[in-house]
């Protein structure tokens, strides 16, 4: 019987004593498989039945990984979800890893409309990094799902790593497993998905390393659970309605002053005053399945009280209690076009001058940027 083995899907240590803990496999299977074939029960089910088994992976696991990286001179590939920057960016990572070299990868570019200009997004990413005091060697936008820009990313990795090992890090759900599977299939000759991917976070439990062509190792690491991800408060069904599954499509609204838009029951935007003329053109980019409801601002509070969980949903019930809402006010006086970003939910584009107020759970980052479209 194999004793010191690790799951080839999630990296957890294989055990046959506790079904509720990572790495469980029945004794029968354990006796009949070689260590190269071992996949724990959880990974097997995620892969074959799309079931979800969110084991608690503590941030302690993540800190152990960080401690290991700290001792090494490594190249760190930090993945962020460009649709949820504040939910997926951990600024402290740089100090935590003793200022190792970083490449920044903005993943899920396929969720943005096709006409978006990559250099505008990269410029915005640079500004975000600069304000956080986080410097990187280089950055790139990719779609791990569709393989966009992966050749370029691999070229960058080989260029910057020299003889060093590479660690792929990022919050849960940014697409680390998807990316590493693509790398394995496209560039390292793997036959099928090795690392377990799923729509629920916390999939990668241990650290899994794979040999690169020059003999160094590329590691997939467990995702740090980022409290700024509102998904941790929603049911899986609501999350799937909220977080776009494919390219977000624009919706055009013409709003008057003192009108409000609700984005499900998750966020709200009030027009206090707008451009010089009466109507304000506003374009929303959210999940195509999220209901956007327009009302008068003086009726908005009552509507929210009475229609949360029904007309204004998700959330769909009290069980999905989201953290308290906070408001942000934006008053911009020039005449450029801006995005108001609700991180992880979507964004709204409108031309200044405007004065608006937004409401969203405090875990959702809300900020402006120069329009990317
Ligand atoms: P991890 O927790 O960082 O390892 O993330 P996973 O690789 O398990 O991916 C989390 C979710 O994001 C899954 O539902 C993936 O299908 C999805 N995902 C990953 N990469 C992409 C991408 O490039 N585009 C889109 N649209 N979804 C992605």
JSON list of C-alpha atoms in Angstrom, two decimals, residues 91-293:
[
{"chain": "A", "resi": 91, "resn": "UNK", "atom": "CA", "xyz": [-0.80, 44.03, -1.77]},
{"chain": "A", "resi": 92, "resn": "UNK", "atom": "CA", "xyz": [1.06, 42.61, 1.24]},
{"chain": "A", "resi": 93, "resn": "UNK", "atom": "CA", "xyz": [2.28, 39.68, -0.84]},
{"chain": "A", "resi": 94, "resn": "UNK", "atom": "CA", "xyz": [5.40, 41.56, -1.86]},
{"chain": "A", "resi": 95, "resn": "UNK", "atom": "CA", "xyz": [6.67, 42.12, 1.69]},
{"chain": "A", "resi": 96, "resn": "UNK", "atom": "CA", "xyz": [5.51, 38.69, 2.78]},
{"chain": "A", "resi": 97, "resn": "UNK", "atom": "CA", "xyz": [7.69, 37.02, 0.18]},
{"chain": "A", "resi": 98, "resn": "UNK", "atom": "CA", "xyz": [10.78, 39.10, 0.92]},
{"chain": "A", "resi": 99, "resn": "UNK", "atom": "CA", "xyz": [10.40, 41.21, -2.18]},
{"chain": "A", "resi": 100, "resn": "UNK", "atom": "CA", "xyz": [10.84, 38.41, -4.65]},
{"chain": "A", "resi": 101, "resn": "UNK", "atom": "CA", "xyz": [10.42, 39.24, -8.35]},
{"chain": "A", "resi": 102, "resn": "UNK", "atom": "CA", "xyz": [6.85, 39.37, -9.58]},
{"chain": "A", "resi": 103, "resn": "UNK", "atom": "CA", "xyz": [5.07, 39.07, -12.90]},
{"chain": "A", "resi": 104, "resn": "UNK", "atom": "CA", "xyz": [1.49, 40.29, -12.80]},
{"chain": "A", "resi": 105, "resn": "UNK", "atom": "CA", "xyz": [-1.05, 38.32, -14.81]},
{"chain": "A", "resi": 106, "resn": "UNK", "atom": "CA", "xyz": [-4.51, 39.81, -15.24]},
{"chain": "A", "resi": 107, "resn": "UNK", "atom": "CA", "xyz": [-6.73, 36.82, -15.94]},
{"chain": "A", "resi": 108, "resn": "UNK", "atom": "CA", "xyz": [-10.26, 36.46, -17.37]},
{"chain": "A", "resi": 109, "resn": "UNK", "atom": "CA", "xyz": [-9.83, 39.07, -20.08]},
{"chain": "A", "resi": 110, "resn": "UNK", "atom": "CA", "xyz": [-12.50, 37.16, -22.03]},
{"chain": "A", "resi": 111, "resn": "UNK", "atom": "CA", "xyz": [-15.16, 38.51, -19.63]},
{"chain": "A", "resi": 112, "resn": "UNK", "atom": "CA", "xyz": [-14.65, 42.04, -20.93]},
{"chain": "A", "resi": 113, "resn": "UNK", "atom": "CA", "xyz": [-16.20, 43.16, -24.21]},
{"chain": "A", "resi": 114, "resn": "UNK", "atom": "CA", "xyz": [-14.11, 42.37, -27.29]},
{"chain": "A", "resi": 115, "resn": "UNK", "atom": "CA", "xyz": [-13.64, 46.05, -28.17]},
{"chain": "A", "resi": 116, "resn": "UNK", "atom": "CA", "xyz": [-11.87, 46.80, -24.91]},
{"chain": "A", "resi": 117, "resn": "UNK", "atom": "CA", "xyz": [-8.32, 48.08, -25.41]},
{"chain": "A", "resi": 118, "resn": "UNK", "atom": "CA", "xyz": [-5.77, 45.94, -23.60]},
{"chain": "A", "resi": 119, "resn": "UNK", "atom": "CA", "xyz": [-3.37, 48.82, -23.15]},
{"chain": "A", "resi": 120, "resn": "UNK", "atom": "CA", "xyz": [-6.05, 50.84, -21.35]},
{"chain": "A", "resi": 121, "resn": "UNK", "atom": "CA", "xyz": [-6.55, 48.00, -18.88]},
{"chain": "A", "resi": 122, "resn": "UNK", "atom": "CA", "xyz": [-2.80, 47.59, -18.45]},
{"chain": "A", "resi": 123, "resn": "UNK", "atom": "CA", "xyz": [-2.44, 51.32, -17.78]},
{"chain": "A", "resi": 124, "resn": "UNK", "atom": "CA", "xyz": [-5.14, 51.12, -15.17]},
{"chain": "A", "resi": 125, "resn": "UNK", "atom": "CA", "xyz": [-3.45, 48.05, -13.60]},
{"chain": "A", "resi": 126, "resn": "UNK", "atom": "CA", "xyz": [-0.17, 49.98, -13.44]},
{"chain": "A", "resi": 127, "resn": "UNK", "atom": "CA", "xyz": [-1.89, 52.86, -11.63]},
{"chain": "A", "resi": 128, "resn": "UNK", "atom": "CA", "xyz": [-3.51, 50.45, -9.16]},
{"chain": "A", "resi": 129, "resn": "UNK", "atom": "CA", "xyz": [-0.17, 48.78, -8.45]},
{"chain": "A", "resi": 130, "resn": "UNK", "atom": "CA", "xyz": [1.66, 52.06, -8.09]},
{"chain": "A", "resi": 131, "resn": "UNK", "atom": "CA", "xyz": [-0.82, 53.38, -5.53]},
{"chain": "A", "resi": 132, "resn": "UNK", "atom": "CA", "xyz": [-0.30, 50.17, -3.53]},
{"chain": "A", "resi": 133, "resn": "UNK", "atom": "CA", "xyz": [3.50, 50.50, -3.75]},
{"chain": "A", "resi": 134, "resn": "UNK", "atom": "CA", "xyz": [3.70, 47.17, -5.56]},
{"chain": "A", "resi": 135, "resn": "UNK", "atom": "CA", "xyz": [6.23, 46.92, -8.36]},
{"chain": "A", "resi": 136, "resn": "UNK", "atom": "CA", "xyz": [6.41, 44.13, -10.90]},
{"chain": "A", "resi": 137, "resn": "UNK", "atom": "CA", "xyz": [8.88, 43.13, -13.61]},
{"chain": "A", "resi": 138, "resn": "UNK", "atom": "CA", "xyz": [6.17, 42.96, -16.24]},
{"chain": "A", "resi": 139, "resn": "UNK", "atom": "CA", "xyz": [2.46, 42.43, -16.69]},
{"chain": "A", "resi": 140, "resn": "UNK", "atom": "CA", "xyz": [0.15, 40.79, -19.16]},
{"chain": "A", "resi": 141, "resn": "UNK", "atom": "CA", "xyz": [-3.55, 40.09, -19.70]},
{"chain": "A", "resi": 142, "resn": "UNK", "atom": "CA", "xyz": [-4.61, 36.54, -20.46]},
{"chain": "A", "resi": 143, "resn": "UNK", "atom": "CA", "xyz": [-7.60, 34.29, -20.64]},
{"chain": "A", "resi": 144, "resn": "UNK", "atom": "CA", "xyz": [-6.68, 31.02, -19.00]},
{"chain": "A", "resi": 145, "resn": "UNK", "atom": "CA", "xyz": [-10.02, 29.68, -20.17]},
{"chain": "A", "resi": 146, "resn": "UNK", "atom": "CA", "xyz": [-9.54, 30.35, -23.88]},
{"chain": "A", "resi": 147, "resn": "UNK", "atom": "CA", "xyz": [-5.76, 30.37, -23.99]},
{"chain": "A", "resi": 148, "resn": "UNK", "atom": "CA", "xyz": [-5.45, 34.01, -25.06]},
{"chain": "A", "resi": 149, "resn": "UNK", "atom": "CA", "xyz": [-1.90, 35.38, -24.70]},
{"chain": "A", "resi": 150, "resn": "UNK", "atom": "CA", "xyz": [-0.52, 32.23, -23.09]},
{"chain": "A", "resi": 151, "resn": "UNK", "atom": "CA", "xyz": [2.38, 31.95, -25.57]},
{"chain": "A", "resi": 152, "resn": "UNK", "atom": "CA", "xyz": [3.40, 35.45, -24.61]},
{"chain": "A", "resi": 153, "resn": "UNK", "atom": "CA", "xyz": [3.07, 34.65, -20.90]},
{"chain": "A", "resi": 154, "resn": "UNK", "atom": "CA", "xyz": [5.28, 31.56, -21.23]},
{"chain": "A", "resi": 155, "resn": "UNK", "atom": "CA", "xyz": [7.85, 33.60, -23.11]},
{"chain": "A", "resi": 156, "resn": "UNK", "atom": "CA", "xyz": [7.83, 36.11, -20.25]},
{"chain": "A", "resi": 157, "resn": "UNK", "atom": "CA", "xyz": [8.14, 33.40, -17.61]},
{"chain": "A", "resi": 158, "resn": "UNK", "atom": "CA", "xyz": [11.21, 31.86, -19.30]},
{"chain": "A", "resi": 159, "resn": "UNK", "atom": "CA", "xyz": [12.69, 35.30, -19.92]},
{"chain": "A", "resi": 160, "resn": "UNK", "atom": "CA", "xyz": [12.46, 36.48, -16.31]},
{"chain": "A", "resi": 161, "resn": "UNK", "atom": "CA", "xyz": [12.97, 33.29, -14.34]},
{"chain": "A", "resi": 162, "resn": "UNK", "atom": "CA", "xyz": [16.57, 32.51, -15.36]},
{"chain": "A", "resi": 163, "resn": "UNK", "atom": "CA", "xyz": [17.44, 29.39, -13.38]},
{"chain": "A", "resi": 164, "resn": "UNK", "atom": "CA", "xyz": [14.84, 30.00, -10.70]},
{"chain": "A", "resi": 165, "resn": "UNK", "atom": "CA", "xyz": [11.69, 28.12, -9.77]},
{"chain": "A", "resi": 166, "resn": "UNK", "atom": "CA", "xyz": [8.33, 29.69, -10.50]},
{"chain": "A", "resi": 167, "resn": "UNK", "atom": "CA", "xyz": [5.39, 29.99, -8.08]},
{"chain": "A", "resi": 168, "resn": "UNK", "atom": "CA", "xyz": [1.88, 30.75, -9.29]},
{"chain": "A", "resi": 169, "resn": "UNK", "atom": "CA", "xyz": [0.08, 32.62, -6.52]},
{"chain": "A", "resi": 170, "resn": "UNK", "atom": "CA", "xyz": [-3.23, 34.42, -6.14]},
{"chain": "A", "resi": 171, "resn": "UNK", "atom": "CA", "xyz": [-6.50, 34.50, -4.25]},
{"chain": "A", "resi": 172, "resn": "UNK", "atom": "CA", "xyz": [-8.90, 31.60, -4.52]},
{"chain": "A", "resi": 173, "resn": "UNK", "atom": "CA", "xyz": [-10.92, 31.58, -7.73]},
{"chain": "A", "resi": 174, "resn": "UNK", "atom": "CA", "xyz": [-8.66, 33.79, -9.85]},
{"chain": "A", "resi": 175, "resn": "UNK", "atom": "CA", "xyz": [-8.00, 30.89, -12.23]},
{"chain": "A", "resi": 176, "resn": "UNK", "atom": "CA", "xyz": [-4.67, 29.51, -11.01]},
{"chain": "A", "resi": 177, "resn": "UNK", "atom": "CA", "xyz": [-5.63, 25.90, -11.61]},
{"chain": "A", "resi": 178, "resn": "UNK", "atom": "CA", "xyz": [-7.07, 26.70, -15.01]},
{"chain": "A", "resi": 179, "resn": "UNK", "atom": "CA", "xyz": [-3.87, 28.47, -15.97]},
{"chain": "A", "resi": 180, "resn": "UNK", "atom": "CA", "xyz": [-1.55, 25.77, -14.74]},
{"chain": "A", "resi": 181, "resn": "UNK", "atom": "CA", "xyz": [-3.58, 23.09, -16.55]},
{"chain": "A", "resi": 182, "resn": "UNK", "atom": "CA", "xyz": [-3.26, 25.08, -19.75]},
{"chain": "A", "resi": 183, "resn": "UNK", "atom": "CA", "xyz": [0.49, 25.40, -19.23]},
{"chain": "A", "resi": 184, "resn": "UNK", "atom": "CA", "xyz": [0.77, 21.66, -18.60]},
{"chain": "A", "resi": 185, "resn": "UNK", "atom": "CA", "xyz": [-1.26, 20.75, -21.65]},
{"chain": "A", "resi": 186, "resn": "UNK", "atom": "CA", "xyz": [0.13, 23.28, -24.10]},
{"chain": "A", "resi": 187, "resn": "UNK", "atom": "CA", "xyz": [3.76, 23.49, -23.09]},
{"chain": "A", "resi": 188, "resn": "UNK", "atom": "CA", "xyz": [4.62, 20.47, -20.96]},
{"chain": "A", "resi": 189, "resn": "UNK", "atom": "CA", "xyz": [2.83, 17.70, -22.82]},
{"chain": "A", "resi": 190, "resn": "UNK", "atom": "CA", "xyz": [0.23, 16.66, -20.22]},
{"chain": "A", "resi": 191, "resn": "UNK", "atom": "CA", "xyz": [-2.66, 14.64, -21.64]},
{"chain": "A", "resi": 192, "resn": "UNK", "atom": "CA", "xyz": [-5.58, 16.04, -19.60]},
{"chain": "A", "resi": 193, "resn": "UNK", "atom": "CA", "xyz": [-6.41, 18.38, -16.73]},
{"chain": "A", "resi": 194, "resn": "UNK", "atom": "CA", "xyz": [-4.24, 17.43, -13.80]},
{"chain": "A", "resi": 195, "resn": "UNK", "atom": "CA", "xyz": [-4.97, 20.17, -11.31]},
{"chain": "A", "resi": 196, "resn": "UNK", "atom": "CA", "xyz": [-8.55, 20.27, -10.10]},
{"chain": "A", "resi": 197, "resn": "UNK", "atom": "CA", "xyz": [-10.53, 23.33, -11.14]},
{"chain": "A", "resi": 198, "resn": "UNK", "atom": "CA", "xyz": [-13.98, 24.23, -9.91]},
{"chain": "A", "resi": 199, "resn": "UNK", "atom": "CA", "xyz": [-16.42, 27.10, -9.59]},
{"chain": "A", "resi": 200, "resn": "UNK", "atom": "CA", "xyz": [-16.08, 26.94, -5.82]},
{"chain": "A", "resi": 201, "resn": "UNK", "atom": "CA", "xyz": [-13.00, 28.40, -4.22]},
{"chain": "A", "resi": 202, "resn": "UNK", "atom": "CA", "xyz": [-10.38, 26.61, -2.10]},
{"chain": "A", "resi": 203, "resn": "UNK", "atom": "CA", "xyz": [-9.66, 23.93, -4.67]},
{"chain": "A", "resi": 204, "resn": "UNK", "atom": "CA", "xyz": [-5.91, 23.64, -4.42]},
{"chain": "A", "resi": 205, "resn": "UNK", "atom": "CA", "xyz": [-5.05, 22.27, -1.04]},
{"chain": "A", "resi": 206, "resn": "UNK", "atom": "CA", "xyz": [-1.34, 21.57, -1.05]},
{"chain": "A", "resi": 207, "resn": "UNK", "atom": "CA", "xyz": [1.39, 22.82, -3.30]},
{"chain": "A", "resi": 208, "resn": "UNK", "atom": "CA", "xyz": [1.90, 20.93, -6.53]},
{"chain": "A", "resi": 209, "resn": "UNK", "atom": "CA", "xyz": [5.09, 21.27, -8.53]},
{"chain": "A", "resi": 210, "resn": "UNK", "atom": "CA", "xyz": [5.74, 20.36, -12.18]},
{"chain": "A", "resi": 211, "resn": "UNK", "atom": "CA", "xyz": [9.03, 20.25, -14.01]},
{"chain": "A", "resi": 212, "resn": "UNK", "atom": "CA", "xyz": [9.57, 22.91, -16.64]},
{"chain": "A", "resi": 213, "resn": "UNK", "atom": "CA", "xyz": [11.57, 22.10, -19.76]},
{"chain": "A", "resi": 214, "resn": "UNK", "atom": "CA", "xyz": [14.83, 23.36, -18.24]},
{"chain": "A", "resi": 215, "resn": "UNK", "atom": "CA", "xyz": [14.51, 21.23, -15.09]},
{"chain": "A", "resi": 216, "resn": "UNK", "atom": "CA", "xyz": [13.28, 24.00, -12.78]},
{"chain": "A", "resi": 217, "resn": "UNK", "atom": "CA", "xyz": [9.87, 23.68, -11.15]},
{"chain": "A", "resi": 218, "resn": "UNK", "atom": "CA", "xyz": [6.62, 25.56, -11.54]},
{"chain": "A", "resi": 219, "resn": "UNK", "atom": "CA", "xyz": [4.38, 25.36, -8.44]},
{"chain": "A", "resi": 220, "resn": "UNK", "atom": "CA", "xyz": [0.65, 25.81, -8.13]},
{"chain": "A", "resi": 221, "resn": "UNK", "atom": "CA", "xyz": [-0.10, 27.11, -4.62]},
{"chain": "A", "resi": 222, "resn": "UNK", "atom": "CA", "xyz": [-3.24, 27.19, -2.45]},
{"chain": "A", "resi": 223, "resn": "UNK", "atom": "CA", "xyz": [-5.34, 30.31, -2.94]},
{"chain": "A", "resi": 224, "resn": "UNK", "atom": "CA", "xyz": [-5.49, 32.77, -0.12]},
{"chain": "A", "resi": 225, "resn": "UNK", "atom": "CA", "xyz": [-9.10, 33.36, 0.87]},
{"chain": "A", "resi": 226, "resn": "UNK", "atom": "CA", "xyz": [-9.65, 37.01, 0.22]},
{"chain": "A", "resi": 227, "resn": "UNK", "atom": "CA", "xyz": [-12.29, 38.55, 2.45]},
{"chain": "A", "resi": 228, "resn": "UNK", "atom": "CA", "xyz": [-12.98, 41.12, -0.28]},
{"chain": "A", "resi": 229, "resn": "UNK", "atom": "CA", "xyz": [-14.69, 38.49, -2.39]},
{"chain": "A", "resi": 230, "resn": "UNK", "atom": "CA", "xyz": [-18.44, 38.87, -1.93]},
{"chain": "A", "resi": 231, "resn": "UNK", "atom": "CA", "xyz": [-18.85, 35.34, -3.26]},
{"chain": "A", "resi": 232, "resn": "UNK", "atom": "CA", "xyz": [-18.12, 33.96, 0.19]},
{"chain": "A", "resi": 233, "resn": "UNK", "atom": "CA", "xyz": [-21.48, 35.36, 1.33]},
{"chain": "A", "resi": 234, "resn": "UNK", "atom": "CA", "xyz": [-23.66, 34.09, -1.52]},
{"chain": "A", "resi": 235, "resn": "UNK", "atom": "CA", "xyz": [-25.01, 30.67, -2.34]},
{"chain": "A", "resi": 236, "resn": "UNK", "atom": "CA", "xyz": [-23.41, 29.03, -5.33]},
{"chain": "A", "resi": 237, "resn": "UNK", "atom": "CA", "xyz": [-26.58, 29.57, -7.37]},
{"chain": "A", "resi": 238, "resn": "UNK", "atom": "CA", "xyz": [-26.70, 33.31, -6.61]},
{"chain": "A", "resi": 239, "resn": "UNK", "atom": "CA", "xyz": [-23.01, 33.66, -7.27]},
{"chain": "A", "resi": 240, "resn": "UNK", "atom": "CA", "xyz": [-23.45, 32.13, -10.71]},
{"chain": "A", "resi": 241, "resn": "UNK", "atom": "CA", "xyz": [-26.15, 34.68, -11.50]},
{"chain": "A", "resi": 242, "resn": "UNK", "atom": "CA", "xyz": [-24.00, 37.53, -10.30]},
{"chain": "A", "resi": 243, "resn": "UNK", "atom": "CA", "xyz": [-20.54, 36.76, -11.53]},
{"chain": "A", "resi": 244, "resn": "UNK", "atom": "CA", "xyz": [-20.44, 36.75, -15.34]},
{"chain": "A", "resi": 245, "resn": "UNK", "atom": "CA", "xyz": [-19.93, 33.35, -16.92]},
{"chain": "A", "resi": 246, "resn": "UNK", "atom": "CA", "xyz": [-19.20, 34.90, -20.32]},
{"chain": "A", "resi": 247, "resn": "UNK", "atom": "CA", "xyz": [-18.47, 38.24, -21.96]},
{"chain": "A", "resi": 248, "resn": "UNK", "atom": "CA", "xyz": [-20.46, 41.05, -20.33]},
{"chain": "A", "resi": 249, "resn": "UNK", "atom": "CA", "xyz": [-22.81, 42.81, -22.73]},
{"chain": "A", "resi": 250, "resn": "UNK", "atom": "CA", "xyz": [-23.44, 46.56, -22.55]},
{"chain": "A", "resi": 251, "resn": "UNK", "atom": "CA", "xyz": [-26.87, 47.89, -21.58]},
{"chain": "A", "resi": 252, "resn": "UNK", "atom": "CA", "xyz": [-27.60, 51.54, -22.28]},
{"chain": "A", "resi": 253, "resn": "UNK", "atom": "CA", "xyz": [-29.66, 53.64, -19.86]},
{"chain": "A", "resi": 254, "resn": "UNK", "atom": "CA", "xyz": [-30.72, 57.24, -20.17]},
{"chain": "A", "resi": 255, "resn": "UNK", "atom": "CA", "xyz": [-31.17, 58.53, -16.68]},
{"chain": "A", "resi": 256, "resn": "UNK", "atom": "CA", "xyz": [-32.35, 61.76, -15.14]},
{"chain": "A", "resi": 257, "resn": "UNK", "atom": "CA", "xyz": [-30.94, 63.35, -12.05]},
{"chain": "A", "resi": 258, "resn": "UNK", "atom": "CA", "xyz": [-32.33, 61.76, -8.89]},
{"chain": "A", "resi": 259, "resn": "UNK", "atom": "CA", "xyz": [-32.74, 58.38, -10.51]},
{"chain": "A", "resi": 260, "resn": "UNK", "atom": "CA", "xyz": [-31.27, 55.16, -9.17]},
{"chain": "A", "resi": 261, "resn": "UNK", "atom": "CA", "xyz": [-30.14, 51.84, -10.58]},
{"chain": "A", "resi": 262, "resn": "UNK", "atom": "CA", "xyz": [-30.15, 48.68, -8.47]},
{"chain": "A", "resi": 263, "resn": "UNK", "atom": "CA", "xyz": [-27.85, 45.84, -9.49]},
{"chain": "A", "resi": 264, "resn": "UNK", "atom": "CA", "xyz": [-29.86, 42.91, -8.17]},
{"chain": "A", "resi": 265, "resn": "UNK", "atom": "CA", "xyz": [-29.94, 43.53, -4.44]},
{"chain": "A", "resi": 266, "resn": "UNK", "atom": "CA", "xyz": [-26.17, 43.73, -4.35]},
{"chain": "A", "resi": 267, "resn": "UNK", "atom": "CA", "xyz": [-25.36, 47.32, -5.17]},
{"chain": "A", "resi": 268, "resn": "UNK", "atom": "CA", "xyz": [-26.94, 50.63, -6.11]},
{"chain": "A", "resi": 269, "resn": "UNK", "atom": "CA", "xyz": [-26.00, 53.79, -7.99]},
{"chain": "A", "resi": 270, "resn": "UNK", "atom": "CA", "xyz": [-27.74, 57.18, -7.57]},
{"chain": "A", "resi": 271, "resn": "UNK", "atom": "CA", "xyz": [-27.39, 60.02, -10.03]},
{"chain": "A", "resi": 272, "resn": "UNK", "atom": "CA", "xyz": [-27.24, 63.14, -7.90]},
{"chain": "A", "resi": 273, "resn": "UNK", "atom": "CA", "xyz": [-26.49, 65.44, -10.78]},
{"chain": "A", "resi": 274, "resn": "UNK", "atom": "CA", "xyz": [-25.11, 64.88, -14.22]},
{"chain": "A", "resi": 275, "resn": "UNK", "atom": "CA", "xyz": [-23.84, 66.45, -17.35]},
{"chain": "A", "resi": 276, "resn": "UNK", "atom": "CA", "xyz": [-25.02, 69.93, -18.34]},
{"chain": "A", "resi": 277, "resn": "UNK", "atom": "CA", "xyz": [-28.04, 68.58, -20.21]},
{"chain": "A", "resi": 278, "resn": "UNK", "atom": "CA", "xyz": [-30.85, 66.72, -18.45]},
{"chain": "A", "resi": 279, "resn": "UNK", "atom": "CA", "xyz": [-30.39, 63.14, -19.62]},
{"chain": "A", "resi": 280, "resn": "UNK", "atom": "CA", "xyz": [-27.36, 61.12, -18.63]},
{"chain": "A", "resi": 281, "resn": "UNK", "atom": "CA", "xyz": [-26.17, 58.33, -20.87]},
{"chain": "A", "resi": 282, "resn": "UNK", "atom": "CA", "xyz": [-24.91, 55.47, -18.87]},
{"chain": "A", "resi": 283, "resn": "UNK", "atom": "CA", "xyz": [-23.72, 52.05, -20.05]},
{"chain": "A", "resi": 284, "resn": "UNK", "atom": "CA", "xyz": [-23.66, 49.10, -17.66]},
{"chain": "A", "resi": 285, "resn": "UNK", "atom": "CA", "xyz": [-21.43, 46.02, -17.99]},
{"chain": "A", "resi": 286, "resn": "UNK", "atom": "CA", "xyz": [-22.67, 43.32, -15.63]},
{"chain": "A", "resi": 287, "resn": "UNK", "atom": "CA", "xyz": [-23.53, 39.63, -15.79]},
{"chain": "A", "resi": 288, "resn": "UNK", "atom": "CA", "xyz": [-26.20, 39.21, -18.45]},
{"chain": "A", "resi": 289, "resn": "UNK", "atom": "CA", "xyz": [-28.21, 37.28, -15.87]},
{"chain": "A", "resi": 290, "resn": "UNK", "atom": "CA", "xyz": [-28.23, 40.00, -13.22]},
{"chain": "A", "resi": 291, "resn": "UNK", "atom": "CA", "xyz": [-31.41, 42.04, -13.03]},
{"chain": "A", "resi": 292, "resn": "UNK", "atom": "CA", "xyz": [-30.78, 45.80, -13.23]},
{"chain": "A", "resi": 293, "resn": "UNK", "atom": "CA", "xyz": [-33.73, 47.78, -11.91]}
]
